[in-house]
Short mmCIF file of C-alpha atoms in Angstrom, two decimals:
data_model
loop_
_atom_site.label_atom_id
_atom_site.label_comp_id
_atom_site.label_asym_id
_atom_site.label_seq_id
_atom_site.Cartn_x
_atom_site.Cartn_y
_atom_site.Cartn_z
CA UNK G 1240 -53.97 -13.97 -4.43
CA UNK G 1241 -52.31 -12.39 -1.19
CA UNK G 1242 -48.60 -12.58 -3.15
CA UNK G 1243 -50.20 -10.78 -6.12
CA UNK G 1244 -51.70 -8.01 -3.77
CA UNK G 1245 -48.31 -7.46 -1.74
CA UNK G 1246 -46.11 -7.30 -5.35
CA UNK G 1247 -48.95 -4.81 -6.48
CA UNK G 1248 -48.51 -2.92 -2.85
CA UNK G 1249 -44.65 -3.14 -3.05
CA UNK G 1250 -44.38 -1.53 -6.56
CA UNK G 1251 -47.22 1.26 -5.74
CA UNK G 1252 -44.86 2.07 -2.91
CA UNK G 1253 -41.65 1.91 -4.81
CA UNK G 1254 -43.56 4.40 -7.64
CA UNK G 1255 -44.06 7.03 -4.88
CA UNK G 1256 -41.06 6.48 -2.90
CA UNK G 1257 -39.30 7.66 -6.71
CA UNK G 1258 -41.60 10.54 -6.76
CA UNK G 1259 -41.13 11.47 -3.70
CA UNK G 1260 -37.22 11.40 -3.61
CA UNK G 1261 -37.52 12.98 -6.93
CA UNK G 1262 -39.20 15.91 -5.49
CA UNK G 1263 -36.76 16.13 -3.20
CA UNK G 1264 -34.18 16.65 -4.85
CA UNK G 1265 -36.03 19.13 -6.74
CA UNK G 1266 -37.06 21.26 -4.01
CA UNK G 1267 -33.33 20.99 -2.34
CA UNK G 1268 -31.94 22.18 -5.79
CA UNK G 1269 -30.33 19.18 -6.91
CA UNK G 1270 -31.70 19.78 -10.26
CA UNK G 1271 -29.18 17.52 -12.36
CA UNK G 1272 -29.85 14.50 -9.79
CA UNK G 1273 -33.51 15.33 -10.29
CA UNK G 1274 -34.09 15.48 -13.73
CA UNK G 1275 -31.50 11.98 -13.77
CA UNK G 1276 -33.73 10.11 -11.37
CA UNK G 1277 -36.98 11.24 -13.30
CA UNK G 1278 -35.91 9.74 -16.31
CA UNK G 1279 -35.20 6.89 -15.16
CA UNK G 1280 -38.32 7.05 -13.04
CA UNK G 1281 -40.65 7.54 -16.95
CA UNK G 1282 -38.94 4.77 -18.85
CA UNK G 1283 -40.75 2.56 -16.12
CA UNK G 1284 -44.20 3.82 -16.08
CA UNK G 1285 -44.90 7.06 -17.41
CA UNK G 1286 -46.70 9.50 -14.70
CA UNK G 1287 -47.97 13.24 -14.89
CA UNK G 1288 -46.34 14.59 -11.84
CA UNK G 1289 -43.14 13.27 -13.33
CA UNK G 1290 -43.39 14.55 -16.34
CA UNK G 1291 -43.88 18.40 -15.07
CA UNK G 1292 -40.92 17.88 -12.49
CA UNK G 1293 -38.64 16.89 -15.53
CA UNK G 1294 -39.59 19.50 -17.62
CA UNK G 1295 -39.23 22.46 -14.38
CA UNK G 1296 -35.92 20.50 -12.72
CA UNK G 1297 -34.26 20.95 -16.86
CA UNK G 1298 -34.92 24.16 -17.16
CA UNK G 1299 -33.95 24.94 -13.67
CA UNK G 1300 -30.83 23.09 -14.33
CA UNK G 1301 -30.08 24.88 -17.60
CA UNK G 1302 -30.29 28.55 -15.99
CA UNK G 1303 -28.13 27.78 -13.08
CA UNK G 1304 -25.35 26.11 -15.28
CA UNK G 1305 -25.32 28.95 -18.01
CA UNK G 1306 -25.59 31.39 -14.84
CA UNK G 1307 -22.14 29.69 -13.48
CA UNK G 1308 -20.58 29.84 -17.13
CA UNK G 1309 -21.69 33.70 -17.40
CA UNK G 1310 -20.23 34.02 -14.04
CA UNK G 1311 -16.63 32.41 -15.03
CA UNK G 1312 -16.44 34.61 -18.08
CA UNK G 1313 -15.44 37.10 -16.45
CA UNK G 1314 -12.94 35.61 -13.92
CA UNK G 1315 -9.59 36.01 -14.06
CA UNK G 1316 -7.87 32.83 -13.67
CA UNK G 1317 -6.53 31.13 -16.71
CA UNK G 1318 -7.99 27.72 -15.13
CA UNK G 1319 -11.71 28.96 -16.06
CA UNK G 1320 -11.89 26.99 -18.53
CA UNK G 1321 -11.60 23.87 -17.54
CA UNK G 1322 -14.51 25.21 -15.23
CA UNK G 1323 -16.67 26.13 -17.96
CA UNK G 1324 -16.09 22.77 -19.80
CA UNK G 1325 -16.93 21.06 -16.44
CA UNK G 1326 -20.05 23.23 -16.62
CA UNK G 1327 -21.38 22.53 -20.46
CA UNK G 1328 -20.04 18.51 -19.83
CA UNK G 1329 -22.76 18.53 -17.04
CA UNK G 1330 -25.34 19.99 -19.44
CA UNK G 1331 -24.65 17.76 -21.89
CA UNK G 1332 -24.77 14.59 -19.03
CA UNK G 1333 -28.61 15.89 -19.03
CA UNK G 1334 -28.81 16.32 -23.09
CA UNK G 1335 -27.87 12.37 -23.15
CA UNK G 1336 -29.83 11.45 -20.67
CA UNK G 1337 -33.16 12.66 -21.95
CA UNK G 1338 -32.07 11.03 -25.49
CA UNK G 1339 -32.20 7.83 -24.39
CA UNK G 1340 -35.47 7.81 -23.07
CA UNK G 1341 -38.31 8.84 -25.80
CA UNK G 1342 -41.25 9.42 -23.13
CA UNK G 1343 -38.38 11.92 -21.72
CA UNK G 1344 -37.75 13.51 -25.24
CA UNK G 1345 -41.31 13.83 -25.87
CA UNK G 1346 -41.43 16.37 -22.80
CA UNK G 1347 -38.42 17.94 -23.14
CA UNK G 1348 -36.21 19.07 -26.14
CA UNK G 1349 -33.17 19.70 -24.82
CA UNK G 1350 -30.03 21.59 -25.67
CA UNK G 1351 -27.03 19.69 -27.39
CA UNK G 1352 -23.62 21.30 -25.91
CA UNK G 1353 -21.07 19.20 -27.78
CA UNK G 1354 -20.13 21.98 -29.64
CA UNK G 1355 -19.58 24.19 -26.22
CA UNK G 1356 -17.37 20.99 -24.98
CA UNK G 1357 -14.79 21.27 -28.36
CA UNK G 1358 -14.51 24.98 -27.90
CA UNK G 1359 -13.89 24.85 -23.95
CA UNK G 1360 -11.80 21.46 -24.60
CA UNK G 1361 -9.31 23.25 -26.77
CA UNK G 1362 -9.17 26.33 -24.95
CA UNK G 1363 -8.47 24.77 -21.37
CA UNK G 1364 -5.89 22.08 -23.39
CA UNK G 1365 -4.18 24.86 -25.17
CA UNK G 1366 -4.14 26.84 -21.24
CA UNK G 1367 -2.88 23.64 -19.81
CA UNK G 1368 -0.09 23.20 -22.41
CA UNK G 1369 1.27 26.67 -21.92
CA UNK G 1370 1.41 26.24 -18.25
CA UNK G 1371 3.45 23.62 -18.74
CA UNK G 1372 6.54 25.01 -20.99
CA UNK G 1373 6.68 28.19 -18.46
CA UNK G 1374 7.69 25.39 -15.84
CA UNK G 1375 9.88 23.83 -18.15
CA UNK G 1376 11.56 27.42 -18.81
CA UNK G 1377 12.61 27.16 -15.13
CA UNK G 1378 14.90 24.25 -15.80
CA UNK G 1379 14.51 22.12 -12.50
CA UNK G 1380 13.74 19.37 -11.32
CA UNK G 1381 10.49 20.09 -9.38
CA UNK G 1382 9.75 22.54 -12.44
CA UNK G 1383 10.02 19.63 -14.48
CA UNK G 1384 7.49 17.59 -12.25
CA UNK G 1385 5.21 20.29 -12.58
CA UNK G 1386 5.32 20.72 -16.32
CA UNK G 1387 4.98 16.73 -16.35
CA UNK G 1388 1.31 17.17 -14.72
CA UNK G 1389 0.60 20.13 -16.43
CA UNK G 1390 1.07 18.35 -19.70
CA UNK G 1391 -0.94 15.22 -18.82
CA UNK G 1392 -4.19 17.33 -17.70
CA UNK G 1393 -3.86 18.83 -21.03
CA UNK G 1394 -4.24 15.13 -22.87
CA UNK G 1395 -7.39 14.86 -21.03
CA UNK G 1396 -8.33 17.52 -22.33
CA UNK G 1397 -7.03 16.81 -26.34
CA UNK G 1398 -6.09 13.12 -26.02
CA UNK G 1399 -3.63 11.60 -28.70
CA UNK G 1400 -1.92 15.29 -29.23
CA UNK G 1401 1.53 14.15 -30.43
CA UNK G 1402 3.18 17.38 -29.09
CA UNK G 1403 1.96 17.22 -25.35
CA UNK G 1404 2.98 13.59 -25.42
CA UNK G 1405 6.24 14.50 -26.87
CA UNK G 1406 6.48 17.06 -23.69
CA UNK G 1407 4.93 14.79 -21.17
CA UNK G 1408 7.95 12.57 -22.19
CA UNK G 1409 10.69 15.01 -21.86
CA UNK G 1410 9.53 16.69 -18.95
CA UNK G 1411 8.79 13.63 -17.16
CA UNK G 1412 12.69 12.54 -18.30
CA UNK G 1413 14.22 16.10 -17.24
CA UNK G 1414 12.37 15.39 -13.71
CA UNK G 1415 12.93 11.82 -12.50
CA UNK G 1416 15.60 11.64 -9.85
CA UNK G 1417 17.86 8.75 -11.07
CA UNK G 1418 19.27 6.69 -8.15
CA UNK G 1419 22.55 5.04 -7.50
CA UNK G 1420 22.40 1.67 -5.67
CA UNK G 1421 25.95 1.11 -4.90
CA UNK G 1422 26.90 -2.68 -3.70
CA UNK G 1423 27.70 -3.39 -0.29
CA UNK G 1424 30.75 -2.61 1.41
CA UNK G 1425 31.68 -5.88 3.09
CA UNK G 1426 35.25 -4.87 4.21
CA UNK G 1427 35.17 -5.28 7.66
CA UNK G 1428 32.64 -8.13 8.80
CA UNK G 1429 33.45 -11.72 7.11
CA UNK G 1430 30.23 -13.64 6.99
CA UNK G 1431 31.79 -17.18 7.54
CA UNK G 1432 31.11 -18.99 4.40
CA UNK G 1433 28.27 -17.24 3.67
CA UNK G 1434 29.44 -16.48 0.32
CA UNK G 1435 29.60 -13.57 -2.31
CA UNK G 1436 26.42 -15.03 -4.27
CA UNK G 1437 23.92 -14.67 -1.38
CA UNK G 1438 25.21 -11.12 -0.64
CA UNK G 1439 24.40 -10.48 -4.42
CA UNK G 1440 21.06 -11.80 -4.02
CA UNK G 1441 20.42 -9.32 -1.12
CA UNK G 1442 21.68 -6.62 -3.04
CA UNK G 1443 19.45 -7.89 -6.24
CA UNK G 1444 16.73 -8.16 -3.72
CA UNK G 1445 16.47 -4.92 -2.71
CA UNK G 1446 17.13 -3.08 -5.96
CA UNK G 1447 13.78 -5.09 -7.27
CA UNK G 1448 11.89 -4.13 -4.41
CA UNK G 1449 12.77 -0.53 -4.48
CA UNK G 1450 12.98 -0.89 -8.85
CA UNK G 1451 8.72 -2.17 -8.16
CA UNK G 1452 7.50 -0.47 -5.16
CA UNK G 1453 8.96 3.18 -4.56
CA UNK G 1454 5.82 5.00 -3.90
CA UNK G 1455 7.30 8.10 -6.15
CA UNK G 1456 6.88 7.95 -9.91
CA UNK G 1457 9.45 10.37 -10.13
CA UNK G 1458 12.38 8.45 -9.06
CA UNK G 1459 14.01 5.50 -10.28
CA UNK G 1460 16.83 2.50 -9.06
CA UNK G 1461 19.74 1.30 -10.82
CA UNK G 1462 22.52 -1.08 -10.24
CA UNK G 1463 25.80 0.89 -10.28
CA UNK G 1464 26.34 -1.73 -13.26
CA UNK G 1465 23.18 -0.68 -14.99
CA UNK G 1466 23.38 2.75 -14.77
CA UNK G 1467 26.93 2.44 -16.19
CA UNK G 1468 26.27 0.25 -18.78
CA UNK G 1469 23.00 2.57 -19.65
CA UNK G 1470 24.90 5.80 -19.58
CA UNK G 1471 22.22 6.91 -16.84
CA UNK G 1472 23.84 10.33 -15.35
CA UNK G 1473 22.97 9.82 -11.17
CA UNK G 1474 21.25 12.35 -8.93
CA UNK G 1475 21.75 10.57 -6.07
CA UNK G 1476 23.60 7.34 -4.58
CA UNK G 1477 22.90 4.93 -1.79
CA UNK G 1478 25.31 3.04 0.01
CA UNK G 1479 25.06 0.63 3.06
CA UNK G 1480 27.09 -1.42 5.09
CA UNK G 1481 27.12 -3.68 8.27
CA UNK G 1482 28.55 -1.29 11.32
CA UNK G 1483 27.85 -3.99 13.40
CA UNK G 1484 27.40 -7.81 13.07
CA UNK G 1485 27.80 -9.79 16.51
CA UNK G 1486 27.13 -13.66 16.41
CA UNK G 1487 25.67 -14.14 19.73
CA UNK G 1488 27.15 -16.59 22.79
CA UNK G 1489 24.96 -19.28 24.13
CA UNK G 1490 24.17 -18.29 27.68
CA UNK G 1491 22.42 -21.28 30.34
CA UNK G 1492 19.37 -20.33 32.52
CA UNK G 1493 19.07 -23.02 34.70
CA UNK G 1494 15.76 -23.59 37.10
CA UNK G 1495 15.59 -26.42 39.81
CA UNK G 1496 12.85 -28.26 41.18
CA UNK G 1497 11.96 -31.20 43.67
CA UNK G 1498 8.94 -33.63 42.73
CA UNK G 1499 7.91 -36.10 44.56
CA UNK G 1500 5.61 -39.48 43.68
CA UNK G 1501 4.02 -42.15 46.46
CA UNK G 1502 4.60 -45.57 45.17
CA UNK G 1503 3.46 -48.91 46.02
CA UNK G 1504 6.50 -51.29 47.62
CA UNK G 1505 4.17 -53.71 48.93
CA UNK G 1506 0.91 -55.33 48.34
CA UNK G 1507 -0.22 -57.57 50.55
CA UNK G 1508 -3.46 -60.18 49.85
CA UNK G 1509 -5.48 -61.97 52.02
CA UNK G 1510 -8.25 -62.35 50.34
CA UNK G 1511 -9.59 -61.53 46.54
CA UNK G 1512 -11.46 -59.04 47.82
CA UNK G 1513 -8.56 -57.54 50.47
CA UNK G 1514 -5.15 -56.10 49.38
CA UNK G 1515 -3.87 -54.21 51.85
CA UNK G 1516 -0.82 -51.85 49.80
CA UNK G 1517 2.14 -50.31 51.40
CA UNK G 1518 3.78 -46.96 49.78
CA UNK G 1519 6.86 -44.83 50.02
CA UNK G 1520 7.38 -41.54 49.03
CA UNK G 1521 10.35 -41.12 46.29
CA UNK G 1522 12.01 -37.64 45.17
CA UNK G 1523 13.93 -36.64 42.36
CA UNK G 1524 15.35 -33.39 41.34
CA UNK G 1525 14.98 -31.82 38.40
CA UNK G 1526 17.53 -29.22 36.61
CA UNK G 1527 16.06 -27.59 33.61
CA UNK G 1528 18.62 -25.89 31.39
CA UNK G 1529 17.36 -22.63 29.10
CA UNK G 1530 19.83 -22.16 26.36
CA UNK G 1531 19.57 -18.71 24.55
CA UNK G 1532 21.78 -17.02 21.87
CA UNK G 1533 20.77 -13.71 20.50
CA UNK G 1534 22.50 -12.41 17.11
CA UNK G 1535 22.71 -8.71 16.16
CA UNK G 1536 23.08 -6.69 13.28
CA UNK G 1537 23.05 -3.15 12.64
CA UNK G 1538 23.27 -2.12 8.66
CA UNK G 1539 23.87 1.65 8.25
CA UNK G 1540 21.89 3.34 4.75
CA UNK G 1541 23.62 6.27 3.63
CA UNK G 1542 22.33 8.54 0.40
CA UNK G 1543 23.81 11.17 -1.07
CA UNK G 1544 23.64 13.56 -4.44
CA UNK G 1545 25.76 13.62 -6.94
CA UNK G 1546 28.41 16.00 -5.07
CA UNK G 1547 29.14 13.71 -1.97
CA UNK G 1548 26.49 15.92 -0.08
CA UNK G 1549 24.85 13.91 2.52
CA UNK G 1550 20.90 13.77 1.98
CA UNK G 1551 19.92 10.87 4.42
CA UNK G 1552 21.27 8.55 6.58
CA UNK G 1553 19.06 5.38 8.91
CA UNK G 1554 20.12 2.52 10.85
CA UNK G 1555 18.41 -0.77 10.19
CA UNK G 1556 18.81 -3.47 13.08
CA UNK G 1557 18.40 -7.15 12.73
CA UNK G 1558 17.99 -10.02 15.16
CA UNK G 1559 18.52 -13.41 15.72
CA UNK G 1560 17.27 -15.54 18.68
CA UNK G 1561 17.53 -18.88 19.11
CA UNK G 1562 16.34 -20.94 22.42
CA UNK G 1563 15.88 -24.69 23.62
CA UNK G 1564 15.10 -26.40 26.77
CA UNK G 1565 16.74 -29.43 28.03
CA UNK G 1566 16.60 -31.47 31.80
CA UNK G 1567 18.70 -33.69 33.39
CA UNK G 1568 17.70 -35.21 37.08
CA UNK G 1569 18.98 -36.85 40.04
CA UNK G 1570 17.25 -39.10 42.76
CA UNK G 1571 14.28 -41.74 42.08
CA UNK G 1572 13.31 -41.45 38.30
CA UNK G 1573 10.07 -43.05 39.14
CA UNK G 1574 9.12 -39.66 41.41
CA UNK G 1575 9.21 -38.17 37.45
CA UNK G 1576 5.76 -37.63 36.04
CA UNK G 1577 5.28 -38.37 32.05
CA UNK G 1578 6.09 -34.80 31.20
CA UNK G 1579 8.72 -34.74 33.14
CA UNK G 1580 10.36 -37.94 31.48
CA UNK G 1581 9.86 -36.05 28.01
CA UNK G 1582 11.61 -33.27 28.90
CA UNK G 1583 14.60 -35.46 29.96
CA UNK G 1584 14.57 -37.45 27.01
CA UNK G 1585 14.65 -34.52 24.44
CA UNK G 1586 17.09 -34.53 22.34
CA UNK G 1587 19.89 -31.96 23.07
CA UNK G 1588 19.78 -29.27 20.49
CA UNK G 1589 22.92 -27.26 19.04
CA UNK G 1590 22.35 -23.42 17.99
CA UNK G 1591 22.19 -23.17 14.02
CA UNK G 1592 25.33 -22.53 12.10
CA UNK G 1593 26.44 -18.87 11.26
CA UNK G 1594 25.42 -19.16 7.75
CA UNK G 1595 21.69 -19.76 8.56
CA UNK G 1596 22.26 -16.81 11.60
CA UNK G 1597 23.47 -14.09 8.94
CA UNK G 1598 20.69 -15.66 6.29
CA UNK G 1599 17.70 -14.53 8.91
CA UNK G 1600 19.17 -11.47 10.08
CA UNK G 1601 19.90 -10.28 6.17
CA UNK G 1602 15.95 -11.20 5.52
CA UNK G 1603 14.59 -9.79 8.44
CA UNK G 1604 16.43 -6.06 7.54
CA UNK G 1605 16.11 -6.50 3.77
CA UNK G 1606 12.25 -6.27 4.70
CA UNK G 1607 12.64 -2.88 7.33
CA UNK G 1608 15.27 -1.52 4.76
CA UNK G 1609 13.54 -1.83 1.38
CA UNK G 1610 10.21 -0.26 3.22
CA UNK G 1611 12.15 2.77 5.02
CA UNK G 1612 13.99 3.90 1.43
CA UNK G 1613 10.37 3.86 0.43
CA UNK G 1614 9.23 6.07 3.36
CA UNK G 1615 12.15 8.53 2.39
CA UNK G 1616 12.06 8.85 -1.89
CA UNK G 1617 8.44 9.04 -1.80
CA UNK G 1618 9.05 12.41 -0.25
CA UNK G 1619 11.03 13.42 -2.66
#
């Protein structure tokens, strides 16, 4: 009996809560959110005070919305209408609303705008539309960009039209910046064995990332193979190289240290129960060898238009370090504690081969590369 009481309680108090917030919203003149939430509010459980703030918060809502579209009339710029479709596509929001709920349309017969929303539709498409081809009179490429946008708000407005998608297409065409990845000049540094088919890959590697994830719509990668082959015309053309590729020297840090260890040399028994042990302190020393080698790389990114003009230029840096620990020792090896014995026994390691070097280094500025072209073209 005590549940059924606090379900009763819970839903009396969710009832007025709604009213109340209702009202609210009312009385701050949040009409639309009012007469939404009343609705909603009368499909549960039908209620007097309801019903009169539904039927004041429409009408309310319908005077302030035709006073706005009287209001933009009469203004001046040629974006009204999109305003005064926003205007009627909120009245209609309301028109819906009360349809779907019959207790709602038995209080209030409201107004059906679709006819307002064709009429304003057309007239902000048609607006939108000539915006665009007076930026694609001005024959450039951020013209072009700009007509491209232009055109697509207009298919929101008059979606399917064949002739803004025909413009979308050309403008958006007539504005992409088409861009030149040029293969890497390899002159001067010889990588070893590292061969030709991993610098490909590095060069593949980075046209996909930049092909995937530019950050700019407007611009677009090619191979210099693709864009040949494609009879792409280029706006602009990056180039990079390796001003710098230094395969480091090992160099030794070397540490010392004396340990020491009491043993037992002697045990003496007299008795089960009385062994009398001698000891002697034994030393060793230990020499701990730190063997480094740091790698470097610098890769210079160079872009430039179509008439040698520099745009751009970065340096990307790459590294390489390698390090292992070793120990030799002289003196009593029983003065060596267990860790020490482990690090005398390890296994004397020899710094990678130059192939693996120039592998890590090409990955670790492949990564900083692809992400500062980024940084740049989505300026553009």
């Amino acid at each position: 009996m005590r549940k059924i009481y606090t379900l009763i309680s819970i839903t009396f108090l969710l009832l007025v809560v709604g009213c109340k917030t209702a009202s609210k919203l009312y009385d701050k003149g949040n009409y639309d959110e009012a007469v939404e939430l009343a609705v909603k509010k009368l499909q549960k459980k039908p209620d007097n005070e309801m019903r009169a703030l539904l039927q004041s918060a429409y009408q309310y809502a319908v005077n302030d919305h035709e006073n706005r579209i009287h209001q933009l009339g009469n203004n001046t710029n040629d974006l009204k209408w999109e305003w005064i479709y926003a205007e009627y596509a909120s009245l209609q929001r309301l028109y819906e609303a009360i349809h779907r709920s019959p207790e709602a349309l038995s209080i209030v017969n409201p107004t059906d705008y679709s006819s307002y929303l064709h009429t304003y539709a057309d007239k902000a498409a048609d607006t939108r539309f000539q915006r665009g081809m007076m930026w694609m009179d001005k024959n450039d490429k951020l013209s072009f960009r700009n007509a491209y946008h232009e055109f697509e708000a207009a298919l929101q407005y008059r979606p399917g039209e064949l002739t803004f998608i025909e413009r979308k297409n050309e403008a958006y065409e007539n504005a992409v910046i088409n861009v030149v990845v040029m293969p890497m000049e390899n002159s001067r540094y010889r990588f070893s064995s590292y061969n030709s088919h991993e610098i490909i890959n590095f060069e593949n590697d980075l046209l996909r990332q930049l092909q995937y994830n530019n950050g700019n719509q407007f611009v677009k990668f090619y191979s210099s193979w693709d864009a040949s082959s494609r009879n792409i015309q280029p706006d602009q053309f990056v180039d990079f190289r390796f001003s710098t590729f230094d395969f480091g020297r090992t160099r030794d840090e070397r540490s010392t240290r004396e340990v020491s260890k009491d043993i037992v040399v002697k045990e003496t028994v007299y008795r089960p129960d009385s062994v009398v042990k001698e000891y002697k302190k034994v030393f060793a020393k230990i020499t701990t060898t730190k063997r480094t080698m740091l790698s470097e790389a610098n890769m210079q990114i160079n872009v430039r238009d179509a008439s040698g003009r520099w745009l751009w230029s970065d340096d990307i840096r790459g590294n390489h370090n390698w390090c292992t620990e070793f120990s030799t020792y002289t003196g009593d090896e029983r003065a060596l504690t267990e860790s020490d014995k482990q690090l005398v026994n390890r296994r004397q390691d020899y710094p990678p081969h130059e192939d693996e070097i120039t592998r890590c280094i090409i990955n670790e500025i492949t990564s900083n590369m692809s992400g500062r072209m980024r940084n740049y073209f989505s300026r553009l």
